[in-house]
């Protein structure tokens, strides 16, 4: 607990997750972390879906879709090596203030390190800088579905990933319990049914590659 934390019976040392997700982690190198001795040279950070949930503050098909977008994009760009932060430019087809693109952009930025003009400028001489590597409204996609491009700045290779969010299962009638949950009138059974339906949708997104298209640009 910090000095500003409310008094509790116990100090938590880990997150008490109420749901367990099955999702492969993302491994990514960070040259700044390596230079400063945070990581052994050549070793990656391991980013999990639950890390992305912590960044977003919630788990939903948008958050899980963003995680899979960046995972699939990096896998395509780096089939034989770890992806490297500072060498990855991210282009979003939509605007930053869009409800979907905004949340997705935050998660993708968290994984790749790519930022707009407010990010880390790098160590002496700009080593490991991440500014101006994230761009919104960067291109016109062929679809209304959320679409991102990832470019390796060292090779100029670019891939485009589209998330066919309209194909995600609707979750059934239990999703309709959300309003009762928000206003506090939901029963325990309604809460449980909602959680099961909601997180099933999230898990489908994390596992179903048919919801995504990856193309070389």
PDB file of C-alpha atoms in Angstrom:
ATOM      1  CA  UNK A   1       0.000   0.000   0.000  1.00  0.00           C
ATOM      2  CA  UNK A   2       1.111   3.543  -0.646  1.00  0.00           C
ATOM      3  CA  UNK A   3       0.562   6.216   1.973  1.00  0.00           C
ATOM      4  CA  UNK A   4      -2.473   7.379   0.022  1.00  0.00           C
ATOM      5  CA  UNK A   5      -4.077   3.954  -0.264  1.00  0.00           C
ATOM      6  CA  UNK A   6      -7.248   3.193   1.694  1.00  0.00           C
ATOM      7  CA  UNK A   7      -6.859   0.938   4.701  1.00  0.00           C
ATOM      8  CA  UNK A   8      -7.478  -2.746   3.910  1.00  0.00           C
ATOM      9  CA  UNK A   9      -7.163  -6.014   5.794  1.00  0.00           C
ATOM     10  CA  UNK A  10      -4.385  -7.195   3.500  1.00  0.00           C
ATOM     11  CA  UNK A  11      -2.006  -5.815   0.895  1.00  0.00           C
ATOM     12  CA  UNK A  12      -2.538  -7.337  -2.541  1.00  0.00           C
ATOM     13  CA  UNK A  13       0.578  -8.553  -4.306  1.00  0.00           C
ATOM     14  CA  UNK A  14      -1.171  -9.736  -7.459  1.00  0.00           C
ATOM     15  CA  UNK A  15      -4.342  -9.059  -9.411  1.00  0.00           C
ATOM     16  CA  UNK A  16      -7.317 -11.173  -8.348  1.00  0.00           C
ATOM     17  CA  UNK A  17      -8.484 -12.068 -11.845  1.00  0.00           C
ATOM     18  CA  UNK A  18     -12.027 -13.421 -12.044  1.00  0.00           C
ATOM     19  CA  UNK A  19     -11.513 -14.874 -15.512  1.00  0.00           C
ATOM     20  CA  UNK A  20      -8.652 -16.815 -17.103  1.00  0.00           C
ATOM     21  CA  UNK A  21      -7.949 -16.112 -20.774  1.00  0.00           C
ATOM     22  CA  UNK A  22      -6.230 -18.489 -23.175  1.00  0.00           C
ATOM     23  CA  UNK A  23      -4.012 -16.277 -25.338  1.00  0.00           C
ATOM     24  CA  UNK A  24      -0.441 -16.554 -26.540  1.00  0.00           C
ATOM     25  CA  UNK A  25       1.871 -13.821 -25.222  1.00  0.00           C
ATOM     26  CA  UNK A  26       3.649 -11.277 -27.389  1.00  0.00           C
ATOM     27  CA  UNK A  27       7.455 -11.163 -27.153  1.00  0.00           C
ATOM     28  CA  UNK A  28       9.116  -7.896 -28.145  1.00  0.00           C
ATOM     29  CA  UNK A  29      12.593  -6.470 -27.678  1.00  0.00           C
ATOM     30  CA  UNK A  30      13.210  -2.966 -26.361  1.00  0.00           C
ATOM     31  CA  UNK A  31      16.629  -1.405 -27.117  1.00  0.00           C
ATOM     32  CA  UNK A  32      16.309   1.111 -24.285  1.00  0.00           C
ATOM     33  CA  UNK A  33      15.564  -1.597 -21.728  1.00  0.00           C
ATOM     34  CA  UNK A  34      18.574  -3.518 -23.026  1.00  0.00           C
ATOM     35  CA  UNK A  35      20.887  -0.485 -22.933  1.00  0.00           C
ATOM     36  CA  UNK A  36      19.907   0.353 -19.357  1.00  0.00           C
ATOM     37  CA  UNK A  37      20.247  -3.210 -18.109  1.00  0.00           C
ATOM     38  CA  UNK A  38      16.545  -3.847 -17.564  1.00  0.00           C
ATOM     39  CA  UNK A  39      16.778  -6.782 -19.964  1.00  0.00           C
ATOM     40  CA  UNK A  40      19.693  -8.909 -21.108  1.00  0.00           C
ATOM     41  CA  UNK A  41      20.680  -7.908 -24.629  1.00  0.00           C
ATOM     42  CA  UNK A  42      18.563  -9.879 -27.096  1.00  0.00           C
ATOM     43  CA  UNK A  43      15.934 -10.913 -24.559  1.00  0.00           C
ATOM     44  CA  UNK A  44      12.324  -9.732 -24.979  1.00  0.00           C
ATOM     45  CA  UNK A  45       9.635  -8.296 -22.817  1.00  0.00           C
ATOM     46  CA  UNK A  46       6.722 -10.740 -22.566  1.00  0.00           C
ATOM     47  CA  UNK A  47       3.378  -8.966 -22.936  1.00  0.00           C
ATOM     48  CA  UNK A  48       0.191 -10.887 -22.144  1.00  0.00           C
ATOM     49  CA  UNK A  49      -3.432 -10.152 -22.902  1.00  0.00           C
ATOM     50  CA  UNK A  50      -4.001  -9.419 -19.229  1.00  0.00           C
ATOM     51  CA  UNK A  51      -1.316  -6.719 -19.501  1.00  0.00           C
ATOM     52  CA  UNK A  52      -3.389  -5.165 -22.276  1.00  0.00           C
ATOM     53  CA  UNK A  53      -6.482  -5.398 -20.067  1.00  0.00           C
ATOM     54  CA  UNK A  54      -4.630  -3.497 -17.329  1.00  0.00           C
ATOM     55  CA  UNK A  55      -3.784  -0.764 -19.829  1.00  0.00           C
ATOM     56  CA  UNK A  56      -7.356  -0.507 -21.114  1.00  0.00           C
ATOM     57  CA  UNK A  57      -8.999  -0.996 -17.726  1.00  0.00           C
ATOM     58  CA  UNK A  58     -11.458  -3.498 -19.160  1.00  0.00           C
ATOM     59  CA  UNK A  59     -11.722  -6.615 -21.302  1.00  0.00           C
ATOM     60  CA  UNK A  60     -13.984  -6.616 -24.336  1.00  0.00           C
ATOM     61  CA  UNK A  61     -13.985  -7.604 -28.027  1.00  0.00           C
ATOM     62  CA  UNK A  62     -12.391  -4.236 -28.857  1.00  0.00           C
ATOM     63  CA  UNK A  63      -9.503  -4.767 -26.441  1.00  0.00           C
ATOM     64  CA  UNK A  64      -8.983  -8.401 -27.437  1.00  0.00           C
ATOM     65  CA  UNK A  65      -9.271  -7.400 -31.095  1.00  0.00           C
ATOM     66  CA  UNK A  66      -6.520  -4.821 -30.654  1.00  0.00           C
ATOM     67  CA  UNK A  67      -4.309  -7.380 -28.948  1.00  0.00           C
ATOM     68  CA  UNK A  68      -4.757  -9.809 -31.815  1.00  0.00           C
ATOM     69  CA  UNK A  69      -4.271  -7.083 -34.433  1.00  0.00           C
ATOM     70  CA  UNK A  70      -0.852  -6.174 -33.073  1.00  0.00           C
ATOM     71  CA  UNK A  71       0.072  -9.814 -32.413  1.00  0.00           C
ATOM     72  CA  UNK A  72      -0.766 -10.904 -35.952  1.00  0.00           C
ATOM     73  CA  UNK A  73       0.850  -7.824 -37.472  1.00  0.00           C
ATOM     74  CA  UNK A  74       4.123  -8.346 -35.621  1.00  0.00           C
ATOM     75  CA  UNK A  75       4.136 -12.069 -36.380  1.00  0.00           C
ATOM     76  CA  UNK A  76       3.832 -11.259 -40.077  1.00  0.00           C
ATOM     77  CA  UNK A  77       6.573  -8.608 -39.991  1.00  0.00           C
ATOM     78  CA  UNK A  78       8.987 -10.650 -37.899  1.00  0.00           C
ATOM     79  CA  UNK A  79       8.437 -14.326 -38.784  1.00  0.00           C
ATOM     80  CA  UNK A  80      11.898 -15.399 -37.600  1.00  0.00           C
ATOM     81  CA  UNK A  81      12.969 -12.771 -35.041  1.00  0.00           C
ATOM     82  CA  UNK A  82      11.633 -10.804 -32.122  1.00  0.00           C
ATOM     83  CA  UNK A  83       9.979  -7.524 -33.118  1.00  0.00           C
ATOM     84  CA  UNK A  84      11.876  -4.478 -31.894  1.00  0.00           C
ATOM     85  CA  UNK A  85      10.361  -1.362 -30.410  1.00  0.00           C
ATOM     86  CA  UNK A  86      11.479   1.867 -32.128  1.00  0.00           C
ATOM     87  CA  UNK A  87      11.566   0.012 -35.466  1.00  0.00           C
ATOM     88  CA  UNK A  88       7.781  -0.323 -35.732  1.00  0.00           C
ATOM     89  CA  UNK A  89       5.583   2.389 -37.218  1.00  0.00           C
ATOM     90  CA  UNK A  90       1.825   2.008 -36.646  1.00  0.00           C
ATOM     91  CA  UNK A  91      -0.779   3.527 -38.950  1.00  0.00           C
ATOM     92  CA  UNK A  92      -4.459   3.545 -38.020  1.00  0.00           C
ATOM     93  CA  UNK A  93      -7.116   3.984 -40.675  1.00  0.00           C
ATOM     94  CA  UNK A  94      -9.459   5.858 -38.321  1.00  0.00           C
ATOM     95  CA  UNK A  95      -9.260   8.914 -36.055  1.00  0.00           C
ATOM     96  CA  UNK A  96      -7.872   8.955 -32.539  1.00  0.00           C
ATOM     97  CA  UNK A  97     -11.193  10.125 -31.054  1.00  0.00           C
ATOM     98  CA  UNK A  98     -13.111   7.193 -32.545  1.00  0.00           C
ATOM     99  CA  UNK A  99     -14.442   4.874 -29.835  1.00  0.00           C
ATOM    100  CA  UNK A 100     -12.829   1.795 -31.388  1.00  0.00           C
ATOM    101  CA  UNK A 101      -9.654   3.260 -32.882  1.00  0.00           C
ATOM    102  CA  UNK A 102      -8.863   5.201 -29.722  1.00  0.00           C
ATOM    103  CA  UNK A 103      -8.943   2.172 -27.425  1.00  0.00           C
ATOM    104  CA  UNK A 104      -7.185  -0.019 -29.972  1.00  0.00           C
ATOM    105  CA  UNK A 105      -4.517   2.596 -30.585  1.00  0.00           C
ATOM    106  CA  UNK A 106      -3.719   2.789 -26.877  1.00  0.00           C
ATOM    107  CA  UNK A 107      -3.251  -0.974 -26.594  1.00  0.00           C
ATOM    108  CA  UNK A 108      -1.230  -1.209 -29.802  1.00  0.00           C
ATOM    109  CA  UNK A 109       0.938   1.690 -28.645  1.00  0.00           C
ATOM    110  CA  UNK A 110       1.453  -0.050 -25.304  1.00  0.00           C
ATOM    111  CA  UNK A 111       2.752  -3.180 -27.037  1.00  0.00           C
ATOM    112  CA  UNK A 112       4.850  -1.613 -29.801  1.00  0.00           C
ATOM    113  CA  UNK A 113       6.006   1.510 -27.969  1.00  0.00           C
ATOM    114  CA  UNK A 114       4.959   3.593 -30.995  1.00  0.00           C
ATOM    115  CA  UNK A 115       3.606   7.008 -29.971  1.00  0.00           C
ATOM    116  CA  UNK A 116       2.593  10.326 -31.446  1.00  0.00           C
ATOM    117  CA  UNK A 117       4.578  13.460 -30.554  1.00  0.00           C
ATOM    118  CA  UNK A 118       4.266  12.902 -26.798  1.00  0.00           C
ATOM    119  CA  UNK A 119       6.361   9.754 -26.518  1.00  0.00           C
ATOM    120  CA  UNK A 120       9.887   8.917 -25.448  1.00  0.00           C
ATOM    121  CA  UNK A 121      12.430  10.793 -27.555  1.00  0.00           C
ATOM    122  CA  UNK A 122      15.265   8.345 -26.943  1.00  0.00           C
ATOM    123  CA  UNK A 123      18.536   8.180 -25.050  1.00  0.00           C
ATOM    124  CA  UNK A 124      21.541  10.290 -26.037  1.00  0.00           C
ATOM    125  CA  UNK A 125      21.420  10.747 -29.790  1.00  0.00           C
ATOM    126  CA  UNK A 126      17.844   9.475 -29.949  1.00  0.00           C
ATOM    127  CA  UNK A 127      18.628   5.816 -29.269  1.00  0.00           C
ATOM    128  CA  UNK A 128      15.367   3.976 -28.808  1.00  0.00           C
ATOM    129  CA  UNK A 129      13.147   6.953 -29.622  1.00  0.00           C
ATOM    130  CA  UNK A 130       9.460   6.226 -30.205  1.00  0.00           C
ATOM    131  CA  UNK A 131       7.993   9.597 -31.124  1.00  0.00           C
ATOM    132  CA  UNK A 132       6.045  10.088 -34.350  1.00  0.00           C
ATOM    133  CA  UNK A 133       5.675   6.356 -34.943  1.00  0.00           C
ATOM    134  CA  UNK A 134       1.901   6.276 -34.358  1.00  0.00           C
ATOM    135  CA  UNK A 135      -0.422   7.927 -36.885  1.00  0.00           C
ATOM    136  CA  UNK A 136      -4.218   8.135 -36.992  1.00  0.00           C
ATOM    137  CA  UNK A 137      -6.280   8.791 -40.142  1.00  0.00           C
ATOM    138  CA  UNK A 138      -3.192   7.574 -41.951  1.00  0.00           C
ATOM    139  CA  UNK A 139      -4.803   5.842 -44.951  1.00  0.00           C
ATOM    140  CA  UNK A 140      -8.131   5.017 -46.569  1.00  0.00           C
ATOM    141  CA  UNK A 141      -9.053   1.361 -45.996  1.00  0.00           C
ATOM    142  CA  UNK A 142     -11.183  -0.779 -48.299  1.00  0.00           C
ATOM    143  CA  UNK A 143     -13.540  -1.617 -45.438  1.00  0.00           C
ATOM    144  CA  UNK A 144     -15.314  -0.004 -42.512  1.00  0.00           C
ATOM    145  CA  UNK A 145     -13.826  -2.669 -40.207  1.00  0.00           C
ATOM    146  CA  UNK A 146     -10.967  -1.557 -37.930  1.00  0.00           C
ATOM    147  CA  UNK A 147      -7.740  -1.663 -39.915  1.00  0.00           C
ATOM    148  CA  UNK A 148      -4.125  -0.980 -38.933  1.00  0.00           C
ATOM    149  CA  UNK A 149      -0.834  -1.054 -40.802  1.00  0.00           C
ATOM    150  CA  UNK A 150       2.532  -1.957 -39.294  1.00  0.00           C
ATOM    151  CA  UNK A 151       5.771  -0.907 -41.007  1.00  0.00           C
ATOM    152  CA  UNK A 152       9.311  -1.950 -40.188  1.00  0.00           C
ATOM    153  CA  UNK A 153      11.356   1.215 -40.389  1.00  0.00           C
ATOM    154  CA  UNK A 154      14.553  -0.793 -40.978  1.00  0.00           C
ATOM    155  CA  UNK A 155      13.272  -2.642 -44.052  1.00  0.00           C
ATOM    156  CA  UNK A 156      10.138  -0.670 -45.010  1.00  0.00           C
ATOM    157  CA  UNK A 157       8.114  -3.910 -45.056  1.00  0.00           C
ATOM    158  CA  UNK A 158       4.450  -3.195 -44.298  1.00  0.00           C
ATOM    159  CA  UNK A 159       1.507  -5.391 -43.392  1.00  0.00           C
ATOM    160  CA  UNK A 160      -2.152  -4.479 -43.008  1.00  0.00           C
ATOM    161  CA  UNK A 161      -4.393  -6.167 -40.448  1.00  0.00           C
ATOM    162  CA  UNK A 162      -8.186  -5.920 -40.583  1.00  0.00           C
ATOM    163  CA  UNK A 163     -10.434  -6.993 -37.731  1.00  0.00           C
ATOM    164  CA  UNK A 164     -13.808  -8.257 -38.950  1.00  0.00           C
ATOM    165  CA  UNK A 165     -15.568  -7.190 -35.797  1.00  0.00           C
ATOM    166  CA  UNK A 166     -19.003  -7.657 -37.388  1.00  0.00           C
ATOM    167  CA  UNK A 167     -18.370 -11.422 -37.399  1.00  0.00           C
ATOM    168  CA  UNK A 168     -17.859 -11.635 -33.625  1.00  0.00           C
ATOM    169  CA  UNK A 169     -20.708 -13.608 -31.956  1.00  0.00           C
ATOM    170  CA  UNK A 170     -23.309 -11.366 -30.314  1.00  0.00           C
ATOM    171  CA  UNK A 171     -23.271 -13.218 -26.984  1.00  0.00           C
ATOM    172  CA  UNK A 172     -26.983 -13.982 -26.825  1.00  0.00           C
ATOM    173  CA  UNK A 173     -29.663 -12.605 -24.489  1.00  0.00           C
ATOM    174  CA  UNK A 174     -27.445 -12.598 -21.381  1.00  0.00           C
ATOM    175  CA  UNK A 175     -25.595  -9.571 -22.776  1.00  0.00           C
ATOM    176  CA  UNK A 176     -28.815  -7.649 -22.165  1.00  0.00           C
ATOM    177  CA  UNK A 177     -28.206  -7.943 -18.406  1.00  0.00           C
ATOM    178  CA  UNK A 178     -25.603  -5.194 -18.547  1.00  0.00           C
ATOM    179  CA  UNK A 179     -28.013  -2.367 -17.762  1.00  0.00           C
ATOM    180  CA  UNK A 180     -29.236  -4.118 -14.612  1.00  0.00           C
ATOM    181  CA  UNK A 181     -25.621  -4.690 -13.591  1.00  0.00           C
ATOM    182  CA  UNK A 182     -24.809  -1.014 -14.055  1.00  0.00           C
ATOM    183  CA  UNK A 183     -27.816   0.210 -12.075  1.00  0.00           C
ATOM    184  CA  UNK A 184     -27.297  -2.367  -9.309  1.00  0.00           C
ATOM    185  CA  UNK A 185     -30.521  -4.301  -9.768  1.00  0.00           C
ATOM    186  CA  UNK A 186     -29.053  -7.465 -11.334  1.00  0.00           C
ATOM    187  CA  UNK A 187     -29.311 -10.785  -9.517  1.00  0.00           C
ATOM    188  CA  UNK A 188     -26.262 -12.991  -8.956  1.00  0.00           C
ATOM    189  CA  UNK A 189     -27.554 -15.287 -11.685  1.00  0.00           C
ATOM    190  CA  UNK A 190     -27.832 -12.390 -14.148  1.00  0.00           C
ATOM    191  CA  UNK A 191     -24.312 -11.241 -13.321  1.00  0.00           C
ATOM    192  CA  UNK A 192     -22.911 -14.725 -13.802  1.00  0.00           C
ATOM    193  CA  UNK A 193     -24.757 -15.253 -17.092  1.00  0.00           C
ATOM    194  CA  UNK A 194     -23.541 -11.904 -18.384  1.00  0.00           C
ATOM    195  CA  UNK A 195     -19.934 -12.577 -17.408  1.00  0.00           C
ATOM    196  CA  UNK A 196     -19.983 -16.006 -19.066  1.00  0.00           C
ATOM    197  CA  UNK A 197     -21.421 -14.607 -22.307  1.00  0.00           C
ATOM    198  CA  UNK A 198     -19.205 -11.521 -22.333  1.00  0.00           C
ATOM    199  CA  UNK A 199     -15.922 -13.296 -21.746  1.00  0.00           C
ATOM    200  CA  UNK A 200     -16.813 -16.063 -24.163  1.00  0.00           C
ATOM    201  CA  UNK A 201     -16.955 -13.392 -26.867  1.00  0.00           C
ATOM    202  CA  UNK A 202     -13.554 -12.096 -25.772  1.00  0.00           C
ATOM    203  CA  UNK A 203     -12.090 -15.597 -25.885  1.00  0.00           C
ATOM    204  CA  UNK A 204     -13.474 -16.196 -29.378  1.00  0.00           C
ATOM    205  CA  UNK A 205     -11.642 -13.101 -30.599  1.00  0.00           C
ATOM    206  CA  UNK A 206      -8.412 -14.253 -28.961  1.00  0.00           C
ATOM    207  CA  UNK A 207      -8.534 -17.660 -30.670  1.00  0.00           C
ATOM    208  CA  UNK A 208     -10.359 -17.300 -33.994  1.00  0.00           C
ATOM    209  CA  UNK A 209      -7.953 -16.253 -36.744  1.00  0.00           C
ATOM    210  CA  UNK A 210     -10.817 -16.131 -39.260  1.00  0.00           C
ATOM    211  CA  UNK A 211     -11.874 -12.826 -37.680  1.00  0.00           C
ATOM    212  CA  UNK A 212      -8.717 -11.182 -39.051  1.00  0.00           C
ATOM    213  CA  UNK A 213      -7.139 -10.605 -42.425  1.00  0.00           C
ATOM    214  CA  UNK A 214      -3.395 -10.000 -42.743  1.00  0.00           C
ATOM    215  CA  UNK A 215      -2.046  -8.684 -46.040  1.00  0.00           C
ATOM    216  CA  UNK A 216       1.336  -7.439 -47.229  1.00  0.00           C
ATOM    217  CA  UNK A 217       1.044  -3.862 -48.487  1.00  0.00           C
TER     218      UNK A 217
END
